[in-house]
Amino acid sequence: MLAEYTPVRQPIADQMYEVLLRQFMNGSRAAGESLNIGALSRELNVSQTPLREALARLEHTGLVRREALRGYRVAPMMSRNEIAQLMDARLLLEPKLASEAALRATPVFLRAINETVRDFASAEPRADVESEEFGLYWSADHRFHTLIASQAGNPFLETAYDALSGQIQRFRLFSKMGHTGLDAAVPEHEVILKALEAGDPVAASEAMRSHIEGAMRRSIG
């Protein structure tokens, strides 16, 4: 006799993390908005403990900030100067990661990268007007760059990328909501993918550099 299947229930902290993230994506909680734990607890009908856990996780991503004696707040929009500084850091790191990933590409890695590019492209028609499609874009872009960092095979470079990733997520979410530039970003991802598939480190590095420079131009006009 087969044992009865009991679905695993998602922890409440995980549920609250996803609820708040969706609210950031659909614009119902704006950049810079205060996140009062007591008010959130009443609004979402949960205790404060899982909310604190969810907010701590979101703080790690860079999407939420904790201020001494004031509590949590949604991260503010990035200034033009912050965007320029973030892009400078990415230009120092990500072309090298792409180059190394091209040299170490495996079938498993390439299948995973292809999947992110397909998801990224499928979000393109509606990502600027529908929060669900924006979420698909946001997630696919994050996976694309994280997979490359992991495949580079250098734990020190990967750690350096991880240190930047929270601010990159903040840039994606708050600087690009409503104007993702996917019509330009999709072909840029495809060029990087082709270089990775070809195992061409020079082309991968150049394509990644072009992509990051394009993202900066699109974000600051």
Tab-separated table of C-alpha atoms in Angstrom:
chain	number	residue	atom	x	y	z
A	1	MET	CA	0.000	0.000	0.000
A	2	LEU	CA	1.405	3.363	-0.983
A	3	ALA	CA	1.895	5.891	1.778
A	4	GLU	CA	-0.382	8.891	1.564
A	5	TYR	CA	1.415	11.921	0.116
A	6	THR	CA	1.419	14.978	2.332
A	7	PRO	CA	2.571	18.173	0.608
A	8	VAL	CA	5.287	20.115	2.386
A	9	ARG	CA	3.969	23.435	3.603
A	10	GLN	CA	6.090	26.463	2.828
A	11	PRO	CA	7.405	28.179	5.994
A	12	ILE	CA	5.573	31.410	6.831
A	13	ALA	CA	8.809	33.423	6.633
A	14	ASP	CA	9.294	32.204	3.054
A	15	GLN	CA	5.703	33.104	2.228
A	16	MET	CA	6.198	36.624	3.630
A	17	TYR	CA	9.432	37.014	1.674
A	18	GLU	CA	7.581	36.233	-1.553
A	19	VAL	CA	4.602	38.423	-0.648
A	20	LEU	CA	6.814	41.438	-0.002
A	21	LEU	CA	8.907	40.795	-3.084
A	22	ARG	CA	5.761	40.675	-5.237
A	23	GLN	CA	4.654	43.955	-3.697
A	24	PHE	CA	7.969	45.537	-4.628
A	25	MET	CA	7.612	44.238	-8.172
A	26	ASN	CA	4.042	45.415	-8.686
A	27	GLY	CA	4.803	48.827	-7.247
A	28	SER	CA	2.453	48.640	-4.255
A	29	ARG	CA	5.442	49.339	-1.990
A	30	ALA	CA	7.557	52.115	-3.423
A	31	ALA	CA	11.289	52.665	-3.193
A	32	GLY	CA	12.129	54.395	0.091
A	33	GLU	CA	8.840	53.446	1.802
A	34	SER	CA	8.913	52.645	5.530
A	35	LEU	CA	8.226	49.015	6.497
A	36	ASN	CA	6.744	49.072	9.979
A	37	ILE	CA	6.755	45.520	11.321
A	38	GLY	CA	3.726	46.054	13.560
A	39	ALA	CA	1.668	47.489	10.710
A	40	LEU	CA	2.810	44.726	8.352
A	41	SER	CA	1.886	42.100	10.946
A	42	ARG	CA	-1.661	43.446	11.154
A	43	GLU	CA	-2.000	43.934	7.404
A	44	LEU	CA	-0.773	40.460	6.481
A	45	ASN	CA	-2.275	38.731	9.520
A	46	VAL	CA	0.933	37.025	10.639
A	47	SER	CA	3.131	37.291	13.705
A	48	GLN	CA	6.121	39.592	13.714
A	49	THR	CA	8.744	36.809	13.912
A	50	PRO	CA	8.390	35.479	10.315
A	51	LEU	CA	8.170	39.066	9.068
A	52	ARG	CA	11.481	39.881	10.749
A	53	GLU	CA	13.032	36.813	9.132
A	54	ALA	CA	11.669	37.796	5.709
A	55	LEU	CA	12.878	41.384	6.066
A	56	ALA	CA	16.339	40.215	7.149
A	57	ARG	CA	16.546	38.101	3.982
A	58	LEU	CA	15.397	41.018	1.857
A	59	GLU	CA	18.007	43.214	3.528
A	60	HIS	CA	20.659	40.755	2.358
A	61	THR	CA	19.458	41.141	-1.235
A	62	GLY	CA	19.847	44.917	-1.074
A	63	LEU	CA	16.129	45.527	-1.627
A	64	VAL	CA	15.480	46.520	1.990
A	65	ARG	CA	17.523	48.615	4.402
A	66	ARG	CA	17.573	48.594	8.195
A	67	GLU	CA	18.128	51.961	9.855
A	68	ALA	CA	19.237	52.268	13.471
A	69	LEU	CA	16.323	53.139	15.779
A	70	ARG	CA	14.015	53.498	12.770
A	71	GLY	CA	13.481	49.948	11.524
A	72	TYR	CA	13.230	48.713	7.946
A	73	ARG	CA	12.669	50.665	4.777
A	74	VAL	CA	12.427	49.712	1.095
A	75	ALA	CA	15.740	50.598	-0.539
A	76	PRO	CA	15.677	53.947	-2.347
A	77	MET	CA	16.064	54.440	-6.068
A	78	MET	CA	19.684	54.482	-7.187
A	79	SER	CA	21.165	57.849	-8.034
A	80	ARG	CA	22.910	58.384	-11.345
A	81	ASN	CA	26.229	58.374	-9.510
A	82	GLU	CA	25.453	55.076	-7.754
A	83	ILE	CA	24.448	53.489	-11.071
A	84	ALA	CA	27.697	54.656	-12.672
A	85	GLN	CA	29.746	53.292	-9.770
A	86	LEU	CA	27.919	49.959	-9.836
A	87	MET	CA	28.491	49.647	-13.572
A	88	ASP	CA	32.194	50.423	-13.141
A	89	ALA	CA	32.432	47.577	-10.631
A	90	ARG	CA	30.529	45.216	-12.927
A	91	LEU	CA	32.769	46.113	-15.871
A	92	LEU	CA	35.824	45.165	-13.842
A	93	LEU	CA	34.371	41.808	-12.855
A	94	GLU	CA	31.749	40.362	-15.189
A	95	PRO	CA	33.664	40.335	-18.510
A	96	LYS	CA	36.323	38.247	-16.738
A	97	LEU	CA	33.660	35.914	-15.343
A	98	ALA	CA	32.147	35.466	-18.803
A	99	SER	CA	35.567	34.770	-20.292
A	100	GLU	CA	36.334	32.079	-17.722
A	101	ALA	CA	32.849	30.571	-18.007
A	102	ALA	CA	33.309	30.229	-21.773
A	103	LEU	CA	36.458	28.191	-21.185
A	104	ARG	CA	34.660	25.921	-18.729
A	105	ALA	CA	31.257	25.601	-20.390
A	106	THR	CA	29.618	22.204	-19.958
A	107	PRO	CA	26.427	20.800	-21.489
A	108	VAL	CA	24.634	21.141	-18.152
A	109	PHE	CA	25.698	24.779	-17.805
A	110	LEU	CA	24.720	25.616	-21.384
A	111	ARG	CA	21.282	24.046	-20.953
A	112	ALA	CA	20.723	26.119	-17.827
A	113	ILE	CA	21.889	29.321	-19.546
A	114	ASN	CA	19.660	28.586	-22.554
A	115	GLU	CA	16.685	28.244	-20.219
A	116	THR	CA	17.344	31.650	-18.642
A	117	VAL	CA	17.617	33.261	-22.080
A	118	ARG	CA	14.301	31.696	-23.153
A	119	ASP	CA	12.614	32.930	-19.972
A	120	PHE	CA	14.162	36.361	-20.415
A	121	ALA	CA	12.904	36.600	-23.994
A	122	SER	CA	9.427	35.317	-23.121
A	123	ALA	CA	8.989	38.172	-20.629
A	124	GLU	CA	9.812	40.820	-23.234
A	125	PRO	CA	6.346	41.641	-24.624
A	126	ARG	CA	4.709	42.438	-21.266
A	127	ALA	CA	7.443	42.934	-18.644
A	128	ASP	CA	6.950	46.698	-18.476
A	129	VAL	CA	3.214	46.510	-17.786
A	130	GLU	CA	2.580	43.236	-15.908
A	131	SER	CA	4.170	42.446	-12.551
A	132	GLU	CA	4.172	38.670	-13.211
A	133	GLU	CA	6.136	39.104	-16.436
A	134	PHE	CA	8.394	41.637	-14.759
A	135	GLY	CA	9.089	39.026	-12.094
A	136	LEU	CA	10.033	36.496	-14.780
A	137	TYR	CA	12.392	39.027	-16.359
A	138	TRP	CA	13.936	39.909	-12.989
A	139	SER	CA	14.452	36.270	-11.994
A	140	ALA	CA	15.816	35.183	-15.398
A	141	ASP	CA	18.306	38.046	-15.534
A	142	HIS	CA	19.531	37.229	-12.028
A	143	ARG	CA	19.947	33.516	-12.843
A	144	PHE	CA	21.762	34.293	-16.088
A	145	HIS	CA	24.471	36.368	-14.440
A	146	THR	CA	24.728	34.167	-11.344
A	147	LEU	CA	25.194	31.009	-13.424
A	148	ILE	CA	28.041	32.648	-15.320
A	149	ALA	CA	29.716	33.751	-12.088
A	150	SER	CA	29.458	30.225	-10.708
A	151	GLN	CA	30.749	28.578	-13.903
A	152	ALA	CA	33.869	30.762	-13.984
A	153	GLY	CA	35.509	28.351	-11.573
A	154	ASN	CA	37.154	30.983	-9.376
A	155	PRO	CA	35.638	31.126	-5.870
A	156	PHE	CA	37.236	34.506	-5.162
A	157	LEU	CA	35.681	36.080	-8.255
A	158	GLU	CA	32.362	34.412	-7.480
A	159	THR	CA	32.449	35.792	-3.935
A	160	ALA	CA	33.174	39.251	-5.326
A	161	TYR	CA	30.155	38.938	-7.625
A	162	ASP	CA	27.972	37.731	-4.749
A	163	ALA	CA	28.970	40.844	-2.808
A	164	LEU	CA	27.668	42.980	-5.687
A	165	SER	CA	24.594	40.920	-6.453
A	166	GLY	CA	22.325	42.560	-3.893
A	167	GLN	CA	22.942	45.988	-5.380
A	168	ILE	CA	22.524	44.564	-8.889
A	169	GLN	CA	19.106	43.221	-7.841
A	170	ARG	CA	18.247	46.635	-6.409
A	171	PHE	CA	19.274	48.217	-9.722
A	172	ARG	CA	17.139	45.763	-11.692
A	173	LEU	CA	14.066	46.225	-9.566
A	174	PHE	CA	13.956	49.909	-8.709
A	175	SER	CA	15.873	51.525	-11.564
A	176	LYS	CA	14.223	49.605	-14.376
A	177	MET	CA	10.609	49.078	-13.313
A	178	GLY	CA	8.474	50.132	-16.258
A	179	HIS	CA	11.392	50.551	-18.636
A	180	THR	CA	13.343	47.299	-18.659
A	181	GLY	CA	14.840	47.837	-22.110
A	182	LEU	CA	14.249	44.167	-22.850
A	183	ASP	CA	13.993	44.792	-26.583
A	184	ALA	CA	17.716	45.610	-26.462
A	185	ALA	CA	18.745	43.360	-23.565
A	186	VAL	CA	17.353	40.136	-25.072
A	187	PRO	CA	19.674	40.174	-28.113
A	188	GLU	CA	22.583	41.121	-25.827
A	189	HIS	CA	21.979	38.008	-23.744
A	190	GLU	CA	21.747	35.956	-26.926
A	191	VAL	CA	25.146	37.228	-28.115
A	192	ILE	CA	26.698	36.265	-24.775
A	193	LEU	CA	25.049	32.838	-25.023
A	194	LYS	CA	26.484	32.236	-28.497
A	195	ALA	CA	29.978	33.117	-27.284
A	196	LEU	CA	29.607	30.725	-24.349
A	197	GLU	CA	28.368	27.954	-26.641
A	198	ALA	CA	31.325	28.549	-28.944
A	199	GLY	CA	33.732	28.384	-26.010
A	200	ASP	CA	35.151	31.756	-27.095
A	201	PRO	CA	36.486	33.647	-24.056
A	202	VAL	CA	37.305	36.850	-25.953
A	203	ALA	CA	33.872	37.076	-27.570
A	204	ALA	CA	32.165	36.269	-24.239
A	205	SER	CA	34.100	39.000	-22.457
A	206	GLU	CA	33.371	41.580	-25.150
A	207	ALA	CA	29.686	40.652	-25.308
A	208	MET	CA	29.327	40.944	-21.532
A	209	ARG	CA	31.053	44.331	-21.550
A	210	SER	CA	28.740	45.570	-24.289
A	211	HIS	CA	25.703	44.311	-22.361
A	212	ILE	CA	26.653	46.076	-19.124
A	213	GLU	CA	27.447	49.313	-20.951
A	214	GLY	CA	24.084	49.055	-22.697
A	215	ALA	CA	22.289	48.545	-19.396
A	216	MET	CA	23.889	51.697	-18.045
A	217	ARG	CA	22.937	53.758	-21.083
A	218	ARG	CA	19.351	52.548	-20.860
A	219	SER	CA	19.080	53.261	-17.140
A	220	ILE	CA	20.384	56.835	-17.121
A	221	GLY	CA	19.255	57.877	-20.590
